[in-house]
Structure formats: structure tokens, C-alpha cells
């Protein structure tokens, strides 16, 4: 059971990076931090904030999903929207994927 709980832990620096870009309310971010960074028990957190355990679990899951989405790319990369010919975009996206794979193969 502890191993499953540990799979939901997030390093504090990563948590802060994701928290800056989330639309969750401040209270939800605090709850997510207590569970994901500090490792507090969900039932205790739920009782402290007068929420159901299911609601606290939903907050945890929503934040953890955002963390996983943000972890798919190197931390210093930015998101952008561009307008270009399809062939050019295909070449660019191929290069992006090649660099993403290279980054994670060197940093894992």
C-alpha cells in the first residue's frame, strides 16, 4: 500500500512549477501540497478541511495529472502556437520529438 502512495509523491520544486500554471483554487493547491509533497494521509486532510475523502482524492488526482502532463517535456521548454505550412510543421514536430527523446534519455 505504501508503494502505491509513494507513486503519488511530487518533489517540492516540481509541485511549485505546476502550481504556478494550474487553475485550481488556492485551497485545492494547499490540499494537493499536503498530500503530494508532504505525504499526509488523505483522510486526515479531508477531516481538517471538512471535505469527503473522495473530494480530496479528486483534488490529488487532478493536480497529479497536471504534473504528469507537464513532465512530458523538459522543464525549460515553452508552449507556443504557430501558423506555418503543414510540411514545415511536420519537420519541426519531428525535430521536437527527437530532442524530447534525447533529453529524457540523457536525464533519466
JSON list of C-alpha atoms in Angstrom, two decimals:
[
{"chain": "A", "resi": 1, "resn": "UNK", "atom": "CA", "xyz": [0.00, 0.00, 0.00]},
{"chain": "A", "resi": 2, "resn": "UNK", "atom": "CA", "xyz": [2.84, 2.43, 0.86]},
{"chain": "A", "resi": 3, "resn": "UNK", "atom": "CA", "xyz": [4.41, 1.88, -2.57]},
{"chain": "A", "resi": 4, "resn": "UNK", "atom": "CA", "xyz": [1.15, 2.96, -4.22]},
{"chain": "A", "resi": 5, "resn": "UNK", "atom": "CA", "xyz": [1.01, 6.09, -2.07]},
{"chain": "A", "resi": 6, "resn": "UNK", "atom": "CA", "xyz": [4.64, 6.90, -2.90]},
{"chain": "A", "resi": 7, "resn": "UNK", "atom": "CA", "xyz": [3.78, 6.85, -6.61]},
{"chain": "A", "resi": 8, "resn": "UNK", "atom": "CA", "xyz": [1.70, 9.96, -5.94]},
{"chain": "A", "resi": 9, "resn": "UNK", "atom": "CA", "xyz": [4.54, 11.95, -4.37]},
{"chain": "A", "resi": 10, "resn": "UNK", "atom": "CA", "xyz": [5.92, 15.02, -6.17]},
{"chain": "A", "resi": 11, "resn": "UNK", "atom": "CA", "xyz": [9.18, 16.87, -5.39]},
{"chain": "A", "resi": 12, "resn": "UNK", "atom": "CA", "xyz": [8.51, 20.35, -3.94]},
{"chain": "A", "resi": 13, "resn": "UNK", "atom": "CA", "xyz": [10.20, 22.20, -6.83]},
{"chain": "A", "resi": 14, "resn": "UNK", "atom": "CA", "xyz": [8.11, 20.33, -9.42]},
{"chain": "A", "resi": 15, "resn": "UNK", "atom": "CA", "xyz": [4.98, 20.96, -7.37]},
{"chain": "A", "resi": 16, "resn": "UNK", "atom": "CA", "xyz": [5.64, 24.73, -7.35]},
{"chain": "A", "resi": 17, "resn": "UNK", "atom": "CA", "xyz": [6.24, 24.75, -11.11]},
{"chain": "A", "resi": 18, "resn": "UNK", "atom": "CA", "xyz": [2.91, 23.01, -11.75]},
{"chain": "A", "resi": 19, "resn": "UNK", "atom": "CA", "xyz": [1.08, 25.10, -9.12]},
{"chain": "A", "resi": 20, "resn": "UNK", "atom": "CA", "xyz": [2.03, 28.32, -10.94]},
{"chain": "A", "resi": 21, "resn": "UNK", "atom": "CA", "xyz": [0.26, 27.08, -14.08]},
{"chain": "A", "resi": 22, "resn": "UNK", "atom": "CA", "xyz": [-2.82, 25.44, -12.62]},
{"chain": "A", "resi": 23, "resn": "UNK", "atom": "CA", "xyz": [-6.36, 26.77, -12.48]},
{"chain": "A", "resi": 24, "resn": "UNK", "atom": "CA", "xyz": [-7.07, 25.08, -9.16]},
{"chain": "A", "resi": 25, "resn": "UNK", "atom": "CA", "xyz": [-8.23, 27.31, -6.33]},
{"chain": "A", "resi": 26, "resn": "UNK", "atom": "CA", "xyz": [-5.68, 28.20, -3.67]},
{"chain": "A", "resi": 27, "resn": "UNK", "atom": "CA", "xyz": [-7.32, 25.89, -1.11]},
{"chain": "A", "resi": 28, "resn": "UNK", "atom": "CA", "xyz": [-7.11, 22.97, -3.53]},
{"chain": "A", "resi": 29, "resn": "UNK", "atom": "CA", "xyz": [-3.43, 23.68, -4.18]},
{"chain": "A", "resi": 30, "resn": "UNK", "atom": "CA", "xyz": [-2.78, 23.68, -0.41]},
{"chain": "A", "resi": 31, "resn": "UNK", "atom": "CA", "xyz": [-4.62, 20.36, -0.08]},
{"chain": "A", "resi": 32, "resn": "UNK", "atom": "CA", "xyz": [-2.70, 18.87, -3.02]},
{"chain": "A", "resi": 33, "resn": "UNK", "atom": "CA", "xyz": [0.60, 20.03, -1.47]},
{"chain": "A", "resi": 34, "resn": "UNK", "atom": "CA", "xyz": [-0.19, 18.37, 1.86]},
{"chain": "A", "resi": 35, "resn": "UNK", "atom": "CA", "xyz": [-0.84, 15.05, 0.13]},
{"chain": "A", "resi": 36, "resn": "UNK", "atom": "CA", "xyz": [1.60, 15.07, -2.78]},
{"chain": "A", "resi": 37, "resn": "UNK", "atom": "CA", "xyz": [4.62, 16.84, -1.26]},
{"chain": "A", "resi": 38, "resn": "UNK", "atom": "CA", "xyz": [4.24, 16.38, 2.48]},
{"chain": "A", "resi": 39, "resn": "UNK", "atom": "CA", "xyz": [2.79, 12.86, 2.26]},
{"chain": "A", "resi": 40, "resn": "UNK", "atom": "CA", "xyz": [-0.08, 13.49, 4.66]},
{"chain": "A", "resi": 41, "resn": "UNK", "atom": "CA", "xyz": [-2.92, 10.99, 4.94]},
{"chain": "A", "resi": 42, "resn": "UNK", "atom": "CA", "xyz": [-5.93, 11.80, 2.74]},
{"chain": "A", "resi": 43, "resn": "UNK", "atom": "CA", "xyz": [-8.44, 11.00, 5.47]},
{"chain": "A", "resi": 44, "resn": "UNK", "atom": "CA", "xyz": [-6.72, 13.40, 7.88]},
{"chain": "A", "resi": 45, "resn": "UNK", "atom": "CA", "xyz": [-6.56, 16.14, 5.25]},
{"chain": "A", "resi": 46, "resn": "UNK", "atom": "CA", "xyz": [-10.22, 15.60, 4.38]},
{"chain": "A", "resi": 47, "resn": "UNK", "atom": "CA", "xyz": [-11.24, 15.90, 8.03]},
{"chain": "A", "resi": 48, "resn": "UNK", "atom": "CA", "xyz": [-9.15, 19.05, 8.56]},
{"chain": "A", "resi": 49, "resn": "UNK", "atom": "CA", "xyz": [-10.76, 20.80, 5.57]},
{"chain": "A", "resi": 50, "resn": "UNK", "atom": "CA", "xyz": [-14.21, 19.29, 6.17]},
{"chain": "A", "resi": 51, "resn": "UNK", "atom": "CA", "xyz": [-14.27, 17.56, 2.81]},
{"chain": "A", "resi": 52, "resn": "UNK", "atom": "CA", "xyz": [-15.03, 14.00, 1.85]},
{"chain": "A", "resi": 53, "resn": "UNK", "atom": "CA", "xyz": [-12.11, 11.69, 1.22]},
{"chain": "A", "resi": 54, "resn": "UNK", "atom": "CA", "xyz": [-13.40, 11.30, -2.35]},
{"chain": "A", "resi": 55, "resn": "UNK", "atom": "CA", "xyz": [-13.19, 15.08, -2.91]},
{"chain": "A", "resi": 56, "resn": "UNK", "atom": "CA", "xyz": [-9.65, 15.19, -1.56]},
{"chain": "A", "resi": 57, "resn": "UNK", "atom": "CA", "xyz": [-8.73, 12.26, -3.80]},
{"chain": "A", "resi": 58, "resn": "UNK", "atom": "CA", "xyz": [-10.18, 14.11, -6.81]},
{"chain": "A", "resi": 59, "resn": "UNK", "atom": "CA", "xyz": [-8.05, 17.18, -5.98]},
{"chain": "A", "resi": 60, "resn": "UNK", "atom": "CA", "xyz": [-4.97, 14.98, -5.65]},
{"chain": "A", "resi": 61, "resn": "UNK", "atom": "CA", "xyz": [-5.69, 13.23, -8.94]},
{"chain": "A", "resi": 62, "resn": "UNK", "atom": "CA", "xyz": [-6.34, 16.48, -10.82]},
{"chain": "A", "resi": 63, "resn": "UNK", "atom": "CA", "xyz": [-3.07, 18.01, -9.65]},
{"chain": "A", "resi": 64, "resn": "UNK", "atom": "CA", "xyz": [-1.10, 14.81, -10.22]},
{"chain": "A", "resi": 65, "resn": "UNK", "atom": "CA", "xyz": [-2.46, 14.60, -13.78]},
{"chain": "A", "resi": 66, "resn": "UNK", "atom": "CA", "xyz": [-1.30, 18.18, -14.41]},
{"chain": "A", "resi": 67, "resn": "UNK", "atom": "CA", "xyz": [2.12, 17.21, -13.05]},
{"chain": "A", "resi": 68, "resn": "UNK", "atom": "CA", "xyz": [2.35, 14.23, -15.41]},
{"chain": "A", "resi": 69, "resn": "UNK", "atom": "CA", "xyz": [1.30, 16.36, -18.40]},
{"chain": "A", "resi": 70, "resn": "UNK", "atom": "CA", "xyz": [3.97, 18.94, -17.53]},
{"chain": "A", "resi": 71, "resn": "UNK", "atom": "CA", "xyz": [6.59, 16.23, -17.08]},
{"chain": "A", "resi": 72, "resn": "UNK", "atom": "CA", "xyz": [6.34, 15.10, -20.70]},
{"chain": "A", "resi": 73, "resn": "UNK", "atom": "CA", "xyz": [8.64, 17.94, -21.78]},
{"chain": "A", "resi": 74, "resn": "UNK", "atom": "CA", "xyz": [11.91, 19.34, -20.42]},
{"chain": "A", "resi": 75, "resn": "UNK", "atom": "CA", "xyz": [11.29, 21.97, -17.72]},
{"chain": "A", "resi": 76, "resn": "UNK", "atom": "CA", "xyz": [12.76, 24.90, -19.67]},
{"chain": "A", "resi": 77, "resn": "UNK", "atom": "CA", "xyz": [10.66, 24.31, -22.79]},
{"chain": "A", "resi": 78, "resn": "UNK", "atom": "CA", "xyz": [7.76, 26.64, -23.60]},
{"chain": "A", "resi": 79, "resn": "UNK", "atom": "CA", "xyz": [4.42, 26.06, -25.26]},
{"chain": "A", "resi": 80, "resn": "UNK", "atom": "CA", "xyz": [3.65, 28.06, -28.38]},
{"chain": "A", "resi": 81, "resn": "UNK", "atom": "CA", "xyz": [1.08, 28.25, -31.12]},
{"chain": "A", "resi": 82, "resn": "UNK", "atom": "CA", "xyz": [2.32, 28.76, -34.66]},
{"chain": "A", "resi": 83, "resn": "UNK", "atom": "CA", "xyz": [0.90, 29.11, -38.13]},
{"chain": "A", "resi": 84, "resn": "UNK", "atom": "CA", "xyz": [3.03, 27.57, -40.88]},
{"chain": "A", "resi": 85, "resn": "UNK", "atom": "CA", "xyz": [2.83, 25.27, -43.91]},
{"chain": "A", "resi": 86, "resn": "UNK", "atom": "CA", "xyz": [2.00, 21.68, -42.95]},
{"chain": "A", "resi": 87, "resn": "UNK", "atom": "CA", "xyz": [5.21, 20.25, -44.37]},
{"chain": "A", "resi": 88, "resn": "UNK", "atom": "CA", "xyz": [7.28, 22.71, -42.33]},
{"chain": "A", "resi": 89, "resn": "UNK", "atom": "CA", "xyz": [5.30, 21.87, -39.18]},
{"chain": "A", "resi": 90, "resn": "UNK", "atom": "CA", "xyz": [5.83, 18.17, -39.76]},
{"chain": "A", "resi": 91, "resn": "UNK", "atom": "CA", "xyz": [9.61, 18.67, -39.97]},
{"chain": "A", "resi": 92, "resn": "UNK", "atom": "CA", "xyz": [9.57, 20.86, -36.88]},
{"chain": "A", "resi": 93, "resn": "UNK", "atom": "CA", "xyz": [7.47, 18.41, -34.85]},
{"chain": "A", "resi": 94, "resn": "UNK", "atom": "CA", "xyz": [9.78, 15.57, -35.86]},
{"chain": "A", "resi": 95, "resn": "UNK", "atom": "CA", "xyz": [12.75, 17.57, -34.61]},
{"chain": "A", "resi": 96, "resn": "UNK", "atom": "CA", "xyz": [10.93, 18.46, -31.37]},
{"chain": "A", "resi": 97, "resn": "UNK", "atom": "CA", "xyz": [10.19, 14.81, -30.68]},
{"chain": "A", "resi": 98, "resn": "UNK", "atom": "CA", "xyz": [13.79, 13.84, -31.43]},
{"chain": "A", "resi": 99, "resn": "UNK", "atom": "CA", "xyz": [15.06, 16.48, -28.95]},
{"chain": "A", "resi": 100, "resn": "UNK", "atom": "CA", "xyz": [12.49, 15.46, -26.32]},
{"chain": "A", "resi": 101, "resn": "UNK", "atom": "CA", "xyz": [13.59, 11.82, -26.52]},
{"chain": "A", "resi": 102, "resn": "UNK", "atom": "CA", "xyz": [17.25, 12.87, -26.43]},
{"chain": "A", "resi": 103, "resn": "UNK", "atom": "CA", "xyz": [16.65, 14.98, -23.30]},
{"chain": "A", "resi": 104, "resn": "UNK", "atom": "CA", "xyz": [14.87, 12.23, -21.39]},
{"chain": "A", "resi": 105, "resn": "UNK", "atom": "CA", "xyz": [17.34, 9.53, -22.43]},
{"chain": "A", "resi": 106, "resn": "UNK", "atom": "CA", "xyz": [20.19, 11.66, -21.03]},
{"chain": "A", "resi": 107, "resn": "UNK", "atom": "CA", "xyz": [18.35, 12.77, -17.87]},
{"chain": "A", "resi": 108, "resn": "UNK", "atom": "CA", "xyz": [16.72, 9.58, -16.66]}
]
